[in-house]
PDB file of C-alpha atoms in Angstrom:
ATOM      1  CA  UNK A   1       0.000   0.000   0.000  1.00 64.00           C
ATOM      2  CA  UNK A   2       2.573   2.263   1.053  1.00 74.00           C
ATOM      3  CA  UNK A   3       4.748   1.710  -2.598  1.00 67.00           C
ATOM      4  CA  UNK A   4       1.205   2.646  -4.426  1.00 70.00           C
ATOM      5  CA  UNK A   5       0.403   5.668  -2.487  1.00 77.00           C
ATOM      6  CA  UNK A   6       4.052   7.136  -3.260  1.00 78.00           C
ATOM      7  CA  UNK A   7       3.279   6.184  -6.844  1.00 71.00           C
ATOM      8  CA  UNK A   8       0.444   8.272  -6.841  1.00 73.00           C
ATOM      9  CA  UNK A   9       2.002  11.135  -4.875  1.00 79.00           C
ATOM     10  CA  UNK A  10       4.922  11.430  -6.822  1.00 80.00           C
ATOM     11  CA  UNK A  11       2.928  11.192 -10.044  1.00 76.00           C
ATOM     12  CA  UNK A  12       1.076  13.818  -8.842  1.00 77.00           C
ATOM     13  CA  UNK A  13       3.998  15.877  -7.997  1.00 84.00           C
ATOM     14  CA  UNK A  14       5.487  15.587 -11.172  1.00 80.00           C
ATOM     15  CA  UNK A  15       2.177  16.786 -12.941  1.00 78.00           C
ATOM     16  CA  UNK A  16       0.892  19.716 -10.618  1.00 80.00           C
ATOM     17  CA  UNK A  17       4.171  21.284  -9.409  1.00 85.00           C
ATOM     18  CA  UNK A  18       7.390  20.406 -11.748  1.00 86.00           C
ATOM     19  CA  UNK A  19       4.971  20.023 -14.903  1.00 79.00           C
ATOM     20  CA  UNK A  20       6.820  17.189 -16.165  1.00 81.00           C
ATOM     21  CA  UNK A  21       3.796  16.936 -18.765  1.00 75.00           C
ATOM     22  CA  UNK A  22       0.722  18.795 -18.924  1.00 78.00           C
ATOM     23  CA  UNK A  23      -2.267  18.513 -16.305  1.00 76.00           C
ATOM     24  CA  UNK A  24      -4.986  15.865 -17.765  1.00 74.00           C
ATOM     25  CA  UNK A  25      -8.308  14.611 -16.051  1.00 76.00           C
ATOM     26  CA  UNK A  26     -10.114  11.473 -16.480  1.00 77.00           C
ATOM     27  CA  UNK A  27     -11.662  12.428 -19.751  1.00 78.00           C
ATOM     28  CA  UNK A  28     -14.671   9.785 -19.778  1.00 80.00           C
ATOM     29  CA  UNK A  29     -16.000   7.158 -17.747  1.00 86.00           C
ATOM     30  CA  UNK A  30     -14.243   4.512 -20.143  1.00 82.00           C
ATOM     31  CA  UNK A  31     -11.399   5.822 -19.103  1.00 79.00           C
ATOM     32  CA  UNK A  32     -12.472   5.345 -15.582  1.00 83.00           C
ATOM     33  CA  UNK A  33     -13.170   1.984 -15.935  1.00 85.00           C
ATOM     34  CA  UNK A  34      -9.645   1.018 -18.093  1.00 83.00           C
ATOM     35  CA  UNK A  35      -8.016   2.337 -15.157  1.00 82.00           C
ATOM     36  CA  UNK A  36      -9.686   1.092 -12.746  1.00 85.00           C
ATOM     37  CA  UNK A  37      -9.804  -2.513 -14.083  1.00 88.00           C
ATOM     38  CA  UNK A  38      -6.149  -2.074 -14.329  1.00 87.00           C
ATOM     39  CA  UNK A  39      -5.525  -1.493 -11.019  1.00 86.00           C
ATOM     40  CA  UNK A  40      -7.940  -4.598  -9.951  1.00 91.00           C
ATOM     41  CA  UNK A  41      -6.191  -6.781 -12.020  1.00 93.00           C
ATOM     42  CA  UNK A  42      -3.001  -5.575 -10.153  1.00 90.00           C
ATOM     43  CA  UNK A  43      -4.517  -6.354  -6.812  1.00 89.00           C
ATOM     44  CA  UNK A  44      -5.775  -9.772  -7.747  1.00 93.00           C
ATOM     45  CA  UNK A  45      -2.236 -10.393  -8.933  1.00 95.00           C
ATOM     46  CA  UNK A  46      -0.496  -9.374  -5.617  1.00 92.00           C
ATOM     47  CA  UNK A  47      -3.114 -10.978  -3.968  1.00 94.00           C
ATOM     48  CA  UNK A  48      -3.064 -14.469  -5.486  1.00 97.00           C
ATOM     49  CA  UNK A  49       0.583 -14.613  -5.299  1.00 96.00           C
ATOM     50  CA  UNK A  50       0.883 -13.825  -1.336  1.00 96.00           C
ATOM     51  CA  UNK A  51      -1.726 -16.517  -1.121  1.00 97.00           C
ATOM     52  CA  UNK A  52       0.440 -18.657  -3.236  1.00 97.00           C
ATOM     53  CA  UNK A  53       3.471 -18.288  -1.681  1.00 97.00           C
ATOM     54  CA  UNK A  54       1.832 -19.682   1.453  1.00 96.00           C
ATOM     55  CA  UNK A  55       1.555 -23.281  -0.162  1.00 96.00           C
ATOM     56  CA  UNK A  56       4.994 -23.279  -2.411  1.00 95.00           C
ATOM     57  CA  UNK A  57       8.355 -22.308  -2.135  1.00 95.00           C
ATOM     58  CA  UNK A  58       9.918 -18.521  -3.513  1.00 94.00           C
ATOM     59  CA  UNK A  59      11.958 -20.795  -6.054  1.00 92.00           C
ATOM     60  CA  UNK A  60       8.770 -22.703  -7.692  1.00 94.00           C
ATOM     61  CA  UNK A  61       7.235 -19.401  -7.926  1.00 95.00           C
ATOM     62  CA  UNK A  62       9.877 -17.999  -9.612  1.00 94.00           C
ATOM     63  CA  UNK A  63       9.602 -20.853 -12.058  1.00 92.00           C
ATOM     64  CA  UNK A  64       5.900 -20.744 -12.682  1.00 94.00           C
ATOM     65  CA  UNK A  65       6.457 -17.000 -13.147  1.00 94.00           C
ATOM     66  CA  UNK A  66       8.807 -17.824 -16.209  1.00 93.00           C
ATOM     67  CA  UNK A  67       5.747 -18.302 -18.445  1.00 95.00           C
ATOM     68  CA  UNK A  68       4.629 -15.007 -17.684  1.00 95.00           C
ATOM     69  CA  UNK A  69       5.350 -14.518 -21.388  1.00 94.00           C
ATOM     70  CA  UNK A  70       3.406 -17.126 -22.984  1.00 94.00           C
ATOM     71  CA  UNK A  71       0.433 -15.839 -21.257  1.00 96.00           C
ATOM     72  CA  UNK A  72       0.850 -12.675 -22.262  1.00 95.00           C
ATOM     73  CA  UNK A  73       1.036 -13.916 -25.923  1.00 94.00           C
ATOM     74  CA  UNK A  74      -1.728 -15.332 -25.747  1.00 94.00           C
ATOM     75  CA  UNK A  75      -4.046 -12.582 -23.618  1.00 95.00           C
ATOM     76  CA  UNK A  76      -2.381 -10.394 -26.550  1.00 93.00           C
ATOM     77  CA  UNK A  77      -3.526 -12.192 -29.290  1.00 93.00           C
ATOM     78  CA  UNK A  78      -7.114 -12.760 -27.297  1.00 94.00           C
ATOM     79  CA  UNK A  79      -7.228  -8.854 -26.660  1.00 92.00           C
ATOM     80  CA  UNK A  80      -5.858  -7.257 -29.679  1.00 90.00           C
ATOM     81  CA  UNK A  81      -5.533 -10.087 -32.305  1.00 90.00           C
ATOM     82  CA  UNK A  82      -1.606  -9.074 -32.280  1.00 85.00           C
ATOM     83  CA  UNK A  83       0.461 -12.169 -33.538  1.00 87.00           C
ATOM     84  CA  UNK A  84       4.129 -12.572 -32.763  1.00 87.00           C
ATOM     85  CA  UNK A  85       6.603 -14.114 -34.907  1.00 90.00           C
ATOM     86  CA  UNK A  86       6.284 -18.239 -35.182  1.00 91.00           C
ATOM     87  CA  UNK A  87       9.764 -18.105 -33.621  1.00 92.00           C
ATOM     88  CA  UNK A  88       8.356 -16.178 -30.725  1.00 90.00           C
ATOM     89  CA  UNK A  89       5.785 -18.790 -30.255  1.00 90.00           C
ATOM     90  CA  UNK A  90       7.831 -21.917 -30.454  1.00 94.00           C
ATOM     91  CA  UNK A  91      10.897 -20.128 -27.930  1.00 93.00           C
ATOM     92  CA  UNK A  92       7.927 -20.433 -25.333  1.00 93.00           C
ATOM     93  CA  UNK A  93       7.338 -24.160 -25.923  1.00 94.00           C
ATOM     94  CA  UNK A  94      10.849 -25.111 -23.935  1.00 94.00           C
ATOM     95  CA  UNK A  95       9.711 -22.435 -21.175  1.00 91.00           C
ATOM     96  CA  UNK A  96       6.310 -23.774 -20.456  1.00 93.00           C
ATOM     97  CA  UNK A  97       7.336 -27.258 -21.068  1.00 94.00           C
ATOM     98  CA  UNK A  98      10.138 -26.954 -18.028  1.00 90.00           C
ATOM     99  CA  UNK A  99       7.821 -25.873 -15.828  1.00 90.00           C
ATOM    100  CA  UNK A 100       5.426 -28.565 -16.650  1.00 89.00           C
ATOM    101  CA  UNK A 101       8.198 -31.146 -15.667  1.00 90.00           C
ATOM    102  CA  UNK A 102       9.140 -29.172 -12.703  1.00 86.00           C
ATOM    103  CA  UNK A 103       5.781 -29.074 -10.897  1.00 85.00           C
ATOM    104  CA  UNK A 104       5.081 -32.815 -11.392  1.00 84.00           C
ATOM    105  CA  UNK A 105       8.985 -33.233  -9.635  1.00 84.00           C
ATOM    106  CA  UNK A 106       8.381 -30.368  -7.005  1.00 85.00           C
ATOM    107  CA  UNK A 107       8.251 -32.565  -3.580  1.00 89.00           C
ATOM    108  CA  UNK A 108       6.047 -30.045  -1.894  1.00 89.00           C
ATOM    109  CA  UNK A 109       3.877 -28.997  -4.560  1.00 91.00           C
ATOM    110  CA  UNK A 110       0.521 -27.976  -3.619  1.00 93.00           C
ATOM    111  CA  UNK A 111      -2.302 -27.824  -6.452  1.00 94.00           C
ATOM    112  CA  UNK A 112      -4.137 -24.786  -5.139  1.00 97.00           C
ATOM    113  CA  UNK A 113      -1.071 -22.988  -4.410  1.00 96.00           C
ATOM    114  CA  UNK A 114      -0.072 -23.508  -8.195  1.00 95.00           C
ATOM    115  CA  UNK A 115      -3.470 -22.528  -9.489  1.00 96.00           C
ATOM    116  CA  UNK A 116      -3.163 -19.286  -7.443  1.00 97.00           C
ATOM    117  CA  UNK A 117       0.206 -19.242  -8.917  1.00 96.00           C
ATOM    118  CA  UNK A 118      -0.880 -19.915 -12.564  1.00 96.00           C
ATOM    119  CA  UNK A 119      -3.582 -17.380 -11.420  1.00 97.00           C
ATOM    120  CA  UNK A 120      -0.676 -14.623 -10.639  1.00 97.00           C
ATOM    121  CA  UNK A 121       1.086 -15.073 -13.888  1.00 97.00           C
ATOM    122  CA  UNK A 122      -1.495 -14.909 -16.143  1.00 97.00           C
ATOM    123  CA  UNK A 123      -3.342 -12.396 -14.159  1.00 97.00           C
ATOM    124  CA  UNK A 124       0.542  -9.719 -14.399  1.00 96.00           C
ATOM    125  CA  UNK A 125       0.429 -10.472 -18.343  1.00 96.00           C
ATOM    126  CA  UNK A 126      -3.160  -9.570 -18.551  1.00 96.00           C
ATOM    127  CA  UNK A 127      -1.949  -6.280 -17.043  1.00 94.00           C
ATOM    128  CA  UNK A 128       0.889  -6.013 -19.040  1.00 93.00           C
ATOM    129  CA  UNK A 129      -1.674  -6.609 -22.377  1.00 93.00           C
ATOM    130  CA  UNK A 130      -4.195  -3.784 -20.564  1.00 90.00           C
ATOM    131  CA  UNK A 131      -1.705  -1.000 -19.727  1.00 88.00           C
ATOM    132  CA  UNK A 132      -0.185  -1.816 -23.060  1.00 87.00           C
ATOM    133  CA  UNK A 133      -4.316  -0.954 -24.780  1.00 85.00           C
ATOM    134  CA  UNK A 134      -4.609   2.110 -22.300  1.00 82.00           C
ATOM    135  CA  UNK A 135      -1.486   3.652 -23.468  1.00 79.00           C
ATOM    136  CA  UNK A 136      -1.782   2.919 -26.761  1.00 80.00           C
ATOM    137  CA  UNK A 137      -5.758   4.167 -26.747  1.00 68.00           C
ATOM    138  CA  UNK A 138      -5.394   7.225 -24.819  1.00 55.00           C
ATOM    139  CA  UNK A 139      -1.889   8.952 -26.499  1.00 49.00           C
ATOM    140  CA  UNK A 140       1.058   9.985 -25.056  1.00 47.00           C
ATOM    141  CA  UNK A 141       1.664  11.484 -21.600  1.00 44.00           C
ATOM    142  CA  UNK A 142      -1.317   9.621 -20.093  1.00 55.00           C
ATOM    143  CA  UNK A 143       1.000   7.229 -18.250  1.00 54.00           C
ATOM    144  CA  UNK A 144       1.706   9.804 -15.603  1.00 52.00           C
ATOM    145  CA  UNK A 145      -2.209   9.979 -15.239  1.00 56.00           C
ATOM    146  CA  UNK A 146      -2.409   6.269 -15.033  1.00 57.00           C
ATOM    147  CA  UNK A 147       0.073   6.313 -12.879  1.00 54.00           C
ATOM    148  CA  UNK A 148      -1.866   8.654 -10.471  1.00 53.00           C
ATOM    149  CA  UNK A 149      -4.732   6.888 -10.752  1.00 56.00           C
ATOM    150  CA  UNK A 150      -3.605   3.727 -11.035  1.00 54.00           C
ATOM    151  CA  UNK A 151      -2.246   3.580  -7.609  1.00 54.00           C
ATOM    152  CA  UNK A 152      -5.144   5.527  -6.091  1.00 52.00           C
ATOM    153  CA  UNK A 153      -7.595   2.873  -6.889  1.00 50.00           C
ATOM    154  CA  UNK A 154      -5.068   0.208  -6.010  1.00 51.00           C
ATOM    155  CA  UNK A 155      -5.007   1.664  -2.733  1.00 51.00           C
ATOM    156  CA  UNK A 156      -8.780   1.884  -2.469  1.00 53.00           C
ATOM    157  CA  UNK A 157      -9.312  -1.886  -3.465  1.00 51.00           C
ATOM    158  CA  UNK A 158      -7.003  -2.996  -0.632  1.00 53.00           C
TER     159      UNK A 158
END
């Protein structure tokens, strides 16, 4: 909480008083709601990978957390109908296929401490994918906005 509400502070000291870019408001309720979705999708991430690291180790979380890029190929494509290269696509195959072998050897695996693991990665891609559609939508020099925002209503879900 305390890392978000700096976020936002110092976002908003960068806008109001050294005018790193110019002043903006939340222009329309869609852009409400992008933000806001943004930031829940941050909190369920945080969220479901405290509760994960309850049931596994740091290390197997680190590993599931390596496929953080497949998922967000795919959310892309879901999202946006972006395509990566083939070779993109088949470098992931190796990645997701190690961690595949490593939770069926992990001695103290726990199935719904990986599922709130899975949960985690694909739920930080998804964000990834989102801010990448809210920055893209909105133009430039709305990050600092987002980031205001952003860690506003992060603060306000937890």
């Amino acid at each position: 909480m305390c890392h978000m509400t700096t976020c936002s502070l110092l976002s908003y000291i960068a806008i109001a008083w050294m005018k790193m870019v110019p002043m903006q408001t939340i222009r329309s309720r869609v852009q409400f709601f992008k933000i806001s979705a943004l930031s829940l999708v941050f909190c369920v991430s945080v969220v479901f990978g405290n509760i994960s690291l309850r049931y596994l180790p740091v290390s197997f979380n680190q590993a599931v957390g390596a496929t953080t890029p497949f998922f967000t190929a795919v959310f892309a494509y879901l999202m946006t109908l972006k395509r990566e290269a083939w070779l993109t696509y088949i470098t992931l195959v190796p990645v997701v296929t190690g961690v595949i072998i490593a939770s069926g050897g992990e001695p103290s695996f726990h199935l719904f401490g990986f599922i709130m693991c899975i949960s985690t990665t694909a739920a930080r891609a998804l964000k990834s994918v989102l801010q990448g559609i809210l920055l893209s939508s909105e133009g430039r020099g709305d990050f600092m906005l987002c980031f205001c925002f952003y860690g506003l209503w992060h603060d306000f879900y937890f």
